[in-house]
């Protein structure tokens, strides 16, 4: 027995552990219930009386040596950086790829930001709309060709239920549910039955703007949109308004900004005109106010609607609309640094 204990003592003294797992295995080998030390204590019962004192001391010495060894090695291992103890280098830079915001979300948030600064709130409406909110209340007479301007995806006929073709339907809902003064923007998805190309998609995003109060004029509309264009595209941006037609606004206009790519000199983005169209707008037609039970004698207002894709394409110089919907990480990761 003596030689056995001395052999163990030798082993304990020379033991080194590279990590906590090895140290634990060492502890189990000697000190666990079925370990070598309890086995020695069991054998001790058979030791002759005259040897007991010496053997008892030796076993205790062994036990103490083991316990001290464990404490010392544990301290050593724990004071080493974790990485070495676990075999991993945790000081390496993290390789987790953080997600990025989609460019359309970035632009939408920026548009919301710009208009919130001048007191517009944000409103939303359903993507599945009835004929009244998408067309009739917006002064599209039944069977009027203007309904064909927007190739509609119908879901049900009679009564007509469709995917909204524009966010102007949210204007109607806001006017129905609140009283002037109204100052709101409505971002959302819209749907049109169009062939997918670099310039068109059957799903895209718009932001609608609506301002209703007493004495609102076209000058207010122009000034608000001029402010928007400068905030979005830079302070040297110029705007111009061209007459246009929408059933729900009168007069109606389309707004161009000076091409932010060539600075107005002419390039293939602006088709060498120096200007690019970014939105439709106008004074809310009194018929629309009446349909929404707003007094069109007392109140006037303006509305505008812009495509988020178009703004994003100009802002980031993206020349194919389909890139927004393909979710190619090589494209999306380019927006990592933006908020
Ligand atoms: N709804 C129109 C469109 O989708 C845009 C618009 C909105 C025009 C508000 C005027 C006023 O083309």
mmCIF file of C-alpha atoms and ligand atoms in Angstrom:
data_model
loop_
_atom_site.group_PDB
_atom_site.id
_atom_site.type_symbol
_atom_site.label_atom_id
_atom_site.label_comp_id
_atom_site.label_asym_id
_atom_site.label_seq_id
_atom_site.Cartn_x
_atom_site.Cartn_y
_atom_site.Cartn_z
ATOM 1 C CA UNK A 1 0.000 0.000 0.000
ATOM 2 C CA UNK A 2 2.811 2.352 0.847
ATOM 3 C CA UNK A 3 4.363 2.085 -2.586
ATOM 4 C CA UNK A 4 0.978 2.625 -4.182
ATOM 5 C CA UNK A 5 0.482 5.851 -2.240
ATOM 6 C CA UNK A 6 3.953 7.036 -3.092
ATOM 7 C CA UNK A 7 3.310 6.348 -6.748
ATOM 8 C CA UNK A 8 0.106 8.419 -6.555
ATOM 9 C CA UNK A 9 1.944 11.212 -4.750
ATOM 10 C CA UNK A 10 4.481 11.266 -7.519
ATOM 11 C CA UNK A 11 1.718 11.453 -10.107
ATOM 12 C CA UNK A 12 -0.032 14.291 -8.258
ATOM 13 C CA UNK A 13 3.132 16.341 -7.887
ATOM 14 C CA UNK A 14 4.011 16.130 -11.538
ATOM 15 C CA UNK A 15 0.459 16.645 -12.810
ATOM 16 C CA UNK A 16 -0.203 19.660 -15.068
ATOM 17 C CA UNK A 17 -3.512 20.578 -16.732
ATOM 18 C CA UNK A 18 -3.946 22.455 -20.013
ATOM 19 C CA UNK A 19 -7.553 23.238 -19.343
ATOM 20 C CA UNK A 20 -10.340 22.954 -16.796
ATOM 21 C CA UNK A 21 -11.637 19.724 -18.326
ATOM 22 C CA UNK A 22 -8.331 17.980 -17.706
ATOM 23 C CA UNK A 23 -8.283 19.283 -14.160
ATOM 24 C CA UNK A 24 -11.777 17.981 -13.541
ATOM 25 C CA UNK A 25 -10.799 14.548 -14.871
ATOM 26 C CA UNK A 26 -7.893 14.595 -12.412
ATOM 27 C CA UNK A 27 -10.220 15.470 -9.541
ATOM 28 C CA UNK A 28 -12.596 12.660 -10.498
ATOM 29 C CA UNK A 29 -9.766 10.151 -10.810
ATOM 30 C CA UNK A 30 -8.657 10.768 -7.232
ATOM 31 C CA UNK A 31 -11.435 12.283 -5.173
ATOM 32 C CA UNK A 32 -14.795 11.160 -6.578
ATOM 33 C CA UNK A 33 -16.762 8.497 -4.656
ATOM 34 C CA UNK A 34 -15.284 5.751 -6.767
ATOM 35 C CA UNK A 35 -11.917 7.502 -7.041
ATOM 36 C CA UNK A 36 -8.508 6.325 -5.842
ATOM 37 C CA UNK A 37 -8.481 8.173 -2.512
ATOM 38 C CA UNK A 38 -11.774 6.719 -1.198
ATOM 39 C CA UNK A 39 -10.461 3.308 -2.364
ATOM 40 C CA UNK A 40 -7.362 3.821 -0.236
ATOM 41 C CA UNK A 41 -9.498 4.705 2.768
ATOM 42 C CA UNK A 42 -11.450 1.490 2.191
ATOM 43 C CA UNK A 43 -8.238 -0.556 2.047
ATOM 44 C CA UNK A 44 -7.017 1.212 5.178
ATOM 45 C CA UNK A 45 -9.410 -0.937 7.251
ATOM 46 C CA UNK A 46 -7.267 -3.963 6.496
ATOM 47 C CA UNK A 47 -3.979 -2.293 7.446
ATOM 48 C CA UNK A 48 -2.193 -3.921 10.368
ATOM 49 C CA UNK A 49 -2.454 -1.933 13.604
ATOM 50 C CA UNK A 50 1.251 -1.128 13.795
ATOM 51 C CA UNK A 51 1.248 0.375 10.282
ATOM 52 C CA UNK A 52 -1.899 2.369 10.678
ATOM 53 C CA UNK A 53 -0.358 5.588 11.887
ATOM 54 C CA UNK A 54 2.117 5.797 9.045
ATOM 55 C CA UNK A 55 -0.438 4.790 6.378
ATOM 56 C CA UNK A 56 -3.028 7.211 7.775
ATOM 57 C CA UNK A 57 -0.551 10.053 7.572
ATOM 58 C CA UNK A 58 0.465 9.103 4.042
ATOM 59 C CA UNK A 59 -3.113 8.944 2.777
ATOM 60 C CA UNK A 60 -3.870 12.305 4.353
ATOM 61 C CA UNK A 61 -0.743 13.745 2.828
ATOM 62 C CA UNK A 62 -1.845 12.466 -0.568
ATOM 63 C CA UNK A 63 -5.330 13.888 -0.145
ATOM 64 C CA UNK A 64 -3.953 17.273 0.878
ATOM 65 C CA UNK A 65 -1.536 17.291 -2.069
ATOM 66 C CA UNK A 66 -4.396 16.581 -4.440
ATOM 67 C CA UNK A 67 -6.575 19.327 -2.999
ATOM 68 C CA UNK A 68 -3.771 21.860 -3.099
ATOM 69 C CA UNK A 69 -2.927 20.899 -6.645
ATOM 70 C CA UNK A 70 -6.517 21.416 -7.714
ATOM 71 C CA UNK A 71 -6.726 24.848 -6.104
ATOM 72 C CA UNK A 72 -3.441 26.030 -7.623
ATOM 73 C CA UNK A 73 -4.146 24.736 -11.102
ATOM 74 C CA UNK A 74 -7.672 26.097 -11.046
ATOM 75 C CA UNK A 75 -6.387 29.551 -10.167
ATOM 76 C CA UNK A 76 -3.802 29.382 -12.917
ATOM 77 C CA UNK A 77 -6.267 28.270 -15.543
ATOM 78 C CA UNK A 78 -8.872 30.824 -14.594
ATOM 79 C CA UNK A 79 -6.444 33.702 -14.623
ATOM 80 C CA UNK A 80 -5.449 32.817 -18.176
ATOM 81 C CA UNK A 81 -7.732 34.456 -20.742
ATOM 82 C CA UNK A 82 -10.739 32.180 -21.433
ATOM 83 C CA UNK A 83 -9.718 31.765 -24.961
ATOM 84 C CA UNK A 84 -6.685 29.702 -24.047
ATOM 85 C CA UNK A 85 -8.556 27.649 -21.486
ATOM 86 C CA UNK A 86 -11.328 26.775 -23.930
ATOM 87 C CA UNK A 87 -9.064 26.429 -26.930
ATOM 88 C CA UNK A 88 -10.814 29.363 -28.670
ATOM 89 C CA UNK A 89 -9.451 32.820 -29.304
ATOM 90 C CA UNK A 90 -12.258 35.053 -28.163
ATOM 91 C CA UNK A 91 -10.212 38.174 -28.718
ATOM 92 C CA UNK A 92 -10.569 37.782 -32.482
ATOM 93 C CA UNK A 93 -12.961 40.347 -34.018
ATOM 94 C CA UNK A 94 -16.530 39.059 -34.190
ATOM 95 C CA UNK A 95 -17.347 37.561 -37.547
ATOM 96 C CA UNK A 96 -21.124 37.866 -37.100
ATOM 97 C CA UNK A 97 -22.528 39.828 -40.038
ATOM 98 C CA UNK A 98 -25.016 42.349 -38.735
ATOM 99 C CA UNK A 99 -28.157 42.796 -40.779
ATOM 100 C CA UNK A 100 -28.653 45.994 -42.743
ATOM 101 C CA UNK A 101 -31.708 48.083 -43.318
ATOM 102 C CA UNK A 102 -33.245 47.755 -46.736
ATOM 103 C CA UNK A 103 -32.611 50.874 -48.850
ATOM 104 C CA UNK A 104 -36.371 51.376 -49.233
ATOM 105 C CA UNK A 105 -36.755 51.419 -45.440
ATOM 106 C CA UNK A 106 -33.890 53.863 -45.131
ATOM 107 C CA UNK A 107 -35.498 56.220 -47.634
ATOM 108 C CA UNK A 108 -38.991 55.787 -46.176
ATOM 109 C CA UNK A 109 -37.689 56.638 -42.711
ATOM 110 C CA UNK A 110 -35.901 59.670 -44.075
ATOM 111 C CA UNK A 111 -39.058 60.904 -45.802
ATOM 112 C CA UNK A 112 -41.014 60.433 -42.553
ATOM 113 C CA UNK A 113 -38.301 62.310 -40.693
ATOM 114 C CA UNK A 114 -38.326 65.245 -43.082
ATOM 115 C CA UNK A 115 -42.092 65.686 -42.890
ATOM 116 C CA UNK A 116 -42.302 65.105 -39.129
ATOM 117 C CA UNK A 117 -40.038 68.097 -38.672
ATOM 118 C CA UNK A 118 -42.780 70.298 -40.135
ATOM 119 C CA UNK A 119 -45.629 68.754 -38.185
ATOM 120 C CA UNK A 120 -46.870 65.866 -40.346
ATOM 121 C CA UNK A 121 -47.952 62.697 -38.567
ATOM 122 C CA UNK A 122 -47.912 59.205 -40.061
ATOM 123 C CA UNK A 123 -51.071 57.315 -40.989
ATOM 124 C CA UNK A 124 -51.684 53.940 -42.533
ATOM 125 C CA UNK A 125 -54.484 52.145 -44.309
ATOM 126 C CA UNK A 126 -55.250 48.655 -45.604
ATOM 127 C CA UNK A 127 -53.555 47.191 -48.684
ATOM 128 C CA UNK A 128 -56.794 45.480 -49.691
ATOM 129 C CA UNK A 129 -59.237 48.243 -50.518
ATOM 130 C CA UNK A 130 -62.767 48.684 -51.754
ATOM 131 C CA UNK A 131 -63.648 50.630 -54.851
ATOM 132 C CA UNK A 132 -64.909 53.577 -52.818
ATOM 133 C CA UNK A 133 -61.600 54.325 -51.086
ATOM 134 C CA UNK A 134 -59.330 53.578 -54.027
ATOM 135 C CA UNK A 135 -61.449 55.230 -56.748
ATOM 136 C CA UNK A 136 -64.938 56.590 -56.171
ATOM 137 C CA UNK A 137 -64.232 58.903 -53.236
ATOM 138 C CA UNK A 138 -61.191 60.134 -55.144
ATOM 139 C CA UNK A 139 -63.432 61.442 -57.889
ATOM 140 C CA UNK A 140 -62.946 58.635 -60.381
ATOM 141 C CA UNK A 141 -66.402 58.425 -61.987
ATOM 142 C CA UNK A 142 -67.642 54.892 -62.765
ATOM 143 C CA UNK A 143 -66.326 53.629 -66.115
ATOM 144 C CA UNK A 144 -64.074 56.657 -66.391
ATOM 145 C CA UNK A 145 -60.932 55.924 -68.402
ATOM 146 C CA UNK A 146 -58.829 57.321 -65.555
ATOM 147 C CA UNK A 147 -59.417 54.006 -63.785
ATOM 148 C CA UNK A 148 -57.362 52.384 -66.522
ATOM 149 C CA UNK A 149 -54.411 54.626 -65.764
ATOM 150 C CA UNK A 150 -53.744 52.226 -62.925
ATOM 151 C CA UNK A 151 -53.928 48.581 -63.887
ATOM 152 C CA UNK A 152 -55.752 47.185 -60.936
ATOM 153 C CA UNK A 153 -55.481 43.736 -59.379
ATOM 154 C CA UNK A 154 -59.061 42.900 -58.489
ATOM 155 C CA UNK A 155 -59.753 40.405 -55.753
ATOM 156 C CA UNK A 156 -63.551 40.384 -55.927
ATOM 157 C CA UNK A 157 -66.112 41.821 -58.304
ATOM 158 C CA UNK A 158 -69.374 43.364 -57.203
ATOM 159 C CA UNK A 159 -68.667 44.964 -54.876
ATOM 160 C CA UNK A 160 -65.183 45.610 -56.197
ATOM 161 C CA UNK A 161 -62.391 44.745 -53.796
ATOM 162 C CA UNK A 162 -58.861 45.291 -55.054
ATOM 163 C CA UNK A 163 -55.259 45.686 -53.999
ATOM 164 C CA UNK A 164 -54.848 49.431 -53.620
ATOM 165 C CA UNK A 165 -53.222 51.002 -56.650
ATOM 166 C CA UNK A 166 -51.978 54.032 -54.728
ATOM 167 C CA UNK A 167 -51.731 55.349 -51.178
ATOM 168 C CA UNK A 168 -54.290 58.046 -52.033
ATOM 169 C CA UNK A 169 -56.851 55.621 -50.572
ATOM 170 C CA UNK A 170 -55.379 56.419 -47.151
ATOM 171 C CA UNK A 171 -56.182 60.118 -47.700
ATOM 172 C CA UNK A 172 -59.833 59.165 -47.890
ATOM 173 C CA UNK A 173 -59.684 57.083 -44.728
ATOM 174 C CA UNK A 174 -57.915 59.844 -42.794
ATOM 175 C CA UNK A 175 -60.425 62.473 -43.943
ATOM 176 C CA UNK A 176 -63.339 60.209 -43.028
ATOM 177 C CA UNK A 177 -61.966 59.631 -39.563
ATOM 178 C CA UNK A 178 -60.604 62.999 -38.507
ATOM 179 C CA UNK A 179 -61.401 66.676 -38.658
ATOM 180 C CA UNK A 180 -59.218 69.411 -40.157
ATOM 181 C CA UNK A 181 -56.584 70.591 -39.610
ATOM 182 C CA UNK A 182 -55.106 67.418 -41.086
ATOM 183 C CA UNK A 183 -51.411 67.104 -41.787
ATOM 184 C CA UNK A 184 -50.398 63.554 -42.488
ATOM 185 C CA UNK A 185 -48.175 61.333 -44.591
ATOM 186 C CA UNK A 186 -49.043 57.741 -45.418
ATOM 187 C CA UNK A 187 -46.257 55.404 -46.465
ATOM 188 C CA UNK A 188 -47.220 51.996 -47.813
ATOM 189 C CA UNK A 189 -47.143 49.282 -50.447
ATOM 190 C CA UNK A 190 -49.187 49.601 -53.604
ATOM 191 C CA UNK A 191 -49.955 47.145 -56.397
ATOM 192 C CA UNK A 192 -50.395 47.497 -60.133
ATOM 193 C CA UNK A 193 -50.712 44.903 -62.820
ATOM 194 C CA UNK A 194 -47.593 45.912 -64.716
ATOM 195 C CA UNK A 195 -44.930 43.905 -66.458
ATOM 196 C CA UNK A 196 -41.780 43.823 -64.364
ATOM 197 C CA UNK A 197 -38.869 45.744 -65.869
ATOM 198 C CA UNK A 198 -35.975 47.970 -64.811
ATOM 199 C CA UNK A 199 -38.443 50.843 -64.440
ATOM 200 C CA UNK A 200 -41.669 49.181 -63.266
ATOM 201 C CA UNK A 201 -42.790 46.546 -60.803
ATOM 202 C CA UNK A 202 -46.187 45.175 -59.811
ATOM 203 C CA UNK A 203 -45.491 45.930 -56.141
ATOM 204 C CA UNK A 204 -43.913 49.179 -55.125
ATOM 205 C CA UNK A 205 -44.001 51.763 -52.343
ATOM 206 C CA UNK A 206 -45.446 55.231 -52.110
ATOM 207 C CA UNK A 207 -45.677 58.008 -49.582
ATOM 208 C CA UNK A 208 -48.833 60.072 -49.716
ATOM 209 C CA UNK A 209 -49.046 63.541 -48.209
ATOM 210 C CA UNK A 210 -52.212 65.372 -47.231
ATOM 211 C CA UNK A 211 -52.719 68.799 -45.724
ATOM 212 C CA UNK A 212 -56.229 70.166 -45.081
ATOM 213 C CA UNK A 213 -56.962 73.411 -43.275
ATOM 214 C CA UNK A 214 -58.541 76.792 -43.855
ATOM 215 C CA UNK A 215 -56.715 78.888 -46.440
ATOM 216 C CA UNK A 216 -54.287 76.270 -47.737
ATOM 217 C CA UNK A 217 -52.980 77.372 -51.130
ATOM 218 C CA UNK A 218 -50.884 76.070 -53.994
ATOM 219 C CA UNK A 219 -48.066 78.253 -52.682
ATOM 220 C CA UNK A 220 -48.065 76.194 -49.452
ATOM 221 C CA UNK A 221 -47.853 73.024 -51.536
ATOM 222 C CA UNK A 222 -44.940 74.330 -53.569
ATOM 223 C CA UNK A 223 -43.060 75.527 -50.564
ATOM 224 C CA UNK A 224 -43.505 72.281 -48.636
ATOM 225 C CA UNK A 225 -42.303 70.225 -51.577
ATOM 226 C CA UNK A 226 -39.407 72.575 -52.218
ATOM 227 C CA UNK A 227 -38.366 72.116 -48.585
ATOM 228 C CA UNK A 228 -38.676 68.338 -48.990
ATOM 229 C CA UNK A 229 -36.579 68.234 -52.170
ATOM 230 C CA UNK A 230 -33.774 70.223 -50.575
ATOM 231 C CA UNK A 231 -33.764 68.133 -47.410
ATOM 232 C CA UNK A 232 -33.761 64.894 -49.396
ATOM 233 C CA UNK A 233 -31.397 65.721 -52.245
ATOM 234 C CA UNK A 234 -29.326 68.636 -50.953
ATOM 235 C CA UNK A 235 -29.681 72.365 -50.668
ATOM 236 C CA UNK A 236 -28.725 73.133 -54.245
ATOM 237 C CA UNK A 237 -31.679 71.149 -55.558
ATOM 238 C CA UNK A 238 -34.088 73.102 -57.742
ATOM 239 C CA UNK A 239 -37.714 72.190 -58.314
ATOM 240 C CA UNK A 240 -40.142 72.817 -61.120
ATOM 241 C CA UNK A 241 -43.849 72.077 -61.442
ATOM 242 C CA UNK A 242 -45.471 70.888 -64.664
ATOM 243 C CA UNK A 243 -49.253 70.848 -65.124
ATOM 244 C CA UNK A 244 -50.698 67.343 -64.973
ATOM 245 C CA UNK A 245 -53.941 65.510 -64.385
ATOM 246 C CA UNK A 246 -55.253 63.429 -61.480
ATOM 247 C CA UNK A 247 -58.989 62.992 -60.893
ATOM 248 C CA UNK A 248 -58.620 63.838 -57.184
ATOM 249 C CA UNK A 249 -56.640 67.075 -57.463
ATOM 250 C CA UNK A 250 -57.385 70.306 -59.286
ATOM 251 C CA UNK A 251 -55.163 71.889 -60.372
ATOM 252 C CA UNK A 252 -52.705 69.002 -60.590
ATOM 253 C CA UNK A 253 -48.985 69.015 -61.189
ATOM 254 C CA UNK A 254 -45.945 66.824 -61.378
ATOM 255 C CA UNK A 255 -42.805 68.001 -59.658
ATOM 256 C CA UNK A 256 -39.342 67.605 -61.135
ATOM 257 C CA UNK A 257 -36.087 68.161 -59.330
ATOM 258 C CA UNK A 258 -32.871 69.241 -60.961
ATOM 259 C CA UNK A 259 -31.021 66.029 -61.759
ATOM 260 C CA UNK A 260 -28.920 65.195 -58.714
ATOM 261 C CA UNK A 261 -26.622 62.991 -60.770
ATOM 262 C CA UNK A 262 -25.361 65.552 -63.290
ATOM 263 C CA UNK A 263 -26.408 68.643 -61.337
ATOM 264 C CA UNK A 264 -28.720 69.686 -64.184
ATOM 265 C CA UNK A 265 -26.141 69.574 -66.980
ATOM 266 C CA UNK A 266 -27.782 66.569 -68.643
ATOM 267 C CA UNK A 267 -27.008 62.831 -68.362
ATOM 268 C CA UNK A 268 -28.647 59.532 -69.241
ATOM 269 C CA UNK A 269 -30.576 59.407 -65.941
ATOM 270 C CA UNK A 270 -32.384 62.676 -66.710
ATOM 271 C CA UNK A 271 -32.394 61.838 -70.419
ATOM 272 C CA UNK A 272 -30.280 64.947 -71.017
ATOM 273 C CA UNK A 273 -33.026 67.290 -69.815
ATOM 274 C CA UNK A 274 -31.422 68.170 -66.484
ATOM 275 C CA UNK A 275 -34.693 67.350 -64.661
ATOM 276 C CA UNK A 276 -36.222 64.214 -63.147
ATOM 277 C CA UNK A 277 -39.811 63.724 -62.096
ATOM 278 C CA UNK A 278 -40.301 62.679 -58.480
ATOM 279 C CA UNK A 279 -43.956 63.095 -57.577
ATOM 280 C CA UNK A 280 -47.540 63.976 -58.443
ATOM 281 C CA UNK A 281 -49.462 66.585 -56.493
ATOM 282 C CA UNK A 282 -52.235 69.145 -56.517
ATOM 283 C CA UNK A 283 -55.000 70.869 -54.607
ATOM 284 C CA UNK A 284 -57.517 68.368 -53.248
ATOM 285 C CA UNK A 285 -60.567 68.459 -55.528
ATOM 286 C CA UNK A 286 -63.658 69.780 -53.652
ATOM 287 C CA UNK A 287 -65.520 66.629 -54.780
ATOM 288 C CA UNK A 288 -63.065 64.563 -52.725
ATOM 289 C CA UNK A 289 -63.557 66.722 -49.640
ATOM 290 C CA UNK A 290 -67.325 66.407 -50.029
ATOM 291 C CA UNK A 291 -67.153 62.629 -50.460
ATOM 292 C CA UNK A 292 -65.259 62.511 -47.168
ATOM 293 C CA UNK A 293 -67.778 64.814 -45.422
ATOM 294 C CA UNK A 294 -65.376 67.745 -45.145
ATOM 295 C CA UNK A 295 -66.814 71.200 -45.838
ATOM 296 C CA UNK A 296 -65.246 72.170 -49.158
ATOM 297 C CA UNK A 297 -66.326 75.803 -48.798
ATOM 298 C CA UNK A 298 -64.522 76.231 -45.507
ATOM 299 C CA UNK A 299 -61.497 74.034 -46.110
ATOM 300 C CA UNK A 300 -58.931 73.626 -48.837
ATOM 301 C CA UNK A 301 -55.946 71.329 -48.964
ATOM 302 C CA UNK A 302 -53.172 69.850 -50.984
ATOM 303 C CA UNK A 303 -52.044 66.290 -51.587
ATOM 304 C CA UNK A 304 -48.984 64.700 -53.084
ATOM 305 C CA UNK A 305 -47.783 61.190 -53.757
ATOM 306 C CA UNK A 306 -44.281 59.940 -54.454
ATOM 307 C CA UNK A 307 -42.734 56.566 -55.221
ATOM 308 C CA UNK A 308 -40.146 55.505 -52.654
ATOM 309 C CA UNK A 309 -38.288 53.357 -55.204
ATOM 310 C CA UNK A 310 -37.881 56.328 -57.500
ATOM 311 C CA UNK A 311 -36.510 58.542 -54.741
ATOM 312 C CA UNK A 312 -34.148 55.760 -53.630
ATOM 313 C CA UNK A 313 -32.959 55.181 -57.208
ATOM 314 C CA UNK A 314 -32.081 58.843 -57.567
ATOM 315 C CA UNK A 315 -30.560 59.132 -54.131
ATOM 316 C CA UNK A 316 -28.346 56.059 -54.474
ATOM 317 C CA UNK A 317 -27.978 56.099 -58.262
ATOM 318 C CA UNK A 318 -29.557 52.705 -58.752
ATOM 319 C CA UNK A 319 -30.559 52.076 -62.326
ATOM 320 C CA UNK A 320 -32.698 48.941 -62.030
ATOM 321 C CA UNK A 321 -35.803 48.827 -59.855
ATOM 322 C CA UNK A 322 -35.712 45.036 -59.678
ATOM 323 C CA UNK A 323 -32.644 45.199 -57.418
ATOM 324 C CA UNK A 324 -34.901 46.313 -54.554
ATOM 325 C CA UNK A 325 -36.855 43.072 -54.673
ATOM 326 C CA UNK A 326 -34.195 40.472 -55.336
ATOM 327 C CA UNK A 327 -32.609 40.660 -51.888
ATOM 328 C CA UNK A 328 -29.161 39.977 -53.247
ATOM 329 C CA UNK A 329 -26.902 40.408 -50.230
ATOM 330 C CA UNK A 330 -24.174 41.981 -52.352
ATOM 331 C CA UNK A 331 -26.628 44.774 -53.148
ATOM 332 C CA UNK A 332 -28.149 45.083 -49.668
ATOM 333 C CA UNK A 333 -24.809 45.145 -47.842
ATOM 334 C CA UNK A 334 -23.874 48.345 -49.619
ATOM 335 C CA UNK A 335 -26.318 50.135 -47.346
ATOM 336 C CA UNK A 336 -24.601 48.965 -44.176
ATOM 337 C CA UNK A 337 -23.282 52.348 -43.147
ATOM 338 C CA UNK A 338 -26.596 54.136 -43.611
ATOM 339 C CA UNK A 339 -28.966 54.406 -40.665
HETATM 340 N N1 LIG B 1 -51.880 58.795 -56.449
HETATM 341 C C1 LIG B 1 -51.099 59.375 -57.517
HETATM 342 C C2 LIG B 1 -50.347 58.250 -58.220
HETATM 343 O O1 LIG B 1 -50.277 57.170 -57.714
HETATM 344 C C3 LIG B 1 -50.116 60.396 -56.980
HETATM 345 C C4 LIG B 1 -50.789 61.598 -56.399
HETATM 346 C C5 LIG B 1 -51.100 61.639 -55.063
HETATM 347 C C6 LIG B 1 -51.086 62.686 -57.182
HETATM 348 C C7 LIG B 1 -51.690 62.765 -54.504
HETATM 349 C C8 LIG B 1 -51.701 63.800 -56.656
HETATM 350 C C9 LIG B 1 -51.982 63.842 -55.325
HETATM 351 O O2 LIG B 1 -49.838 58.448 -59.306
#
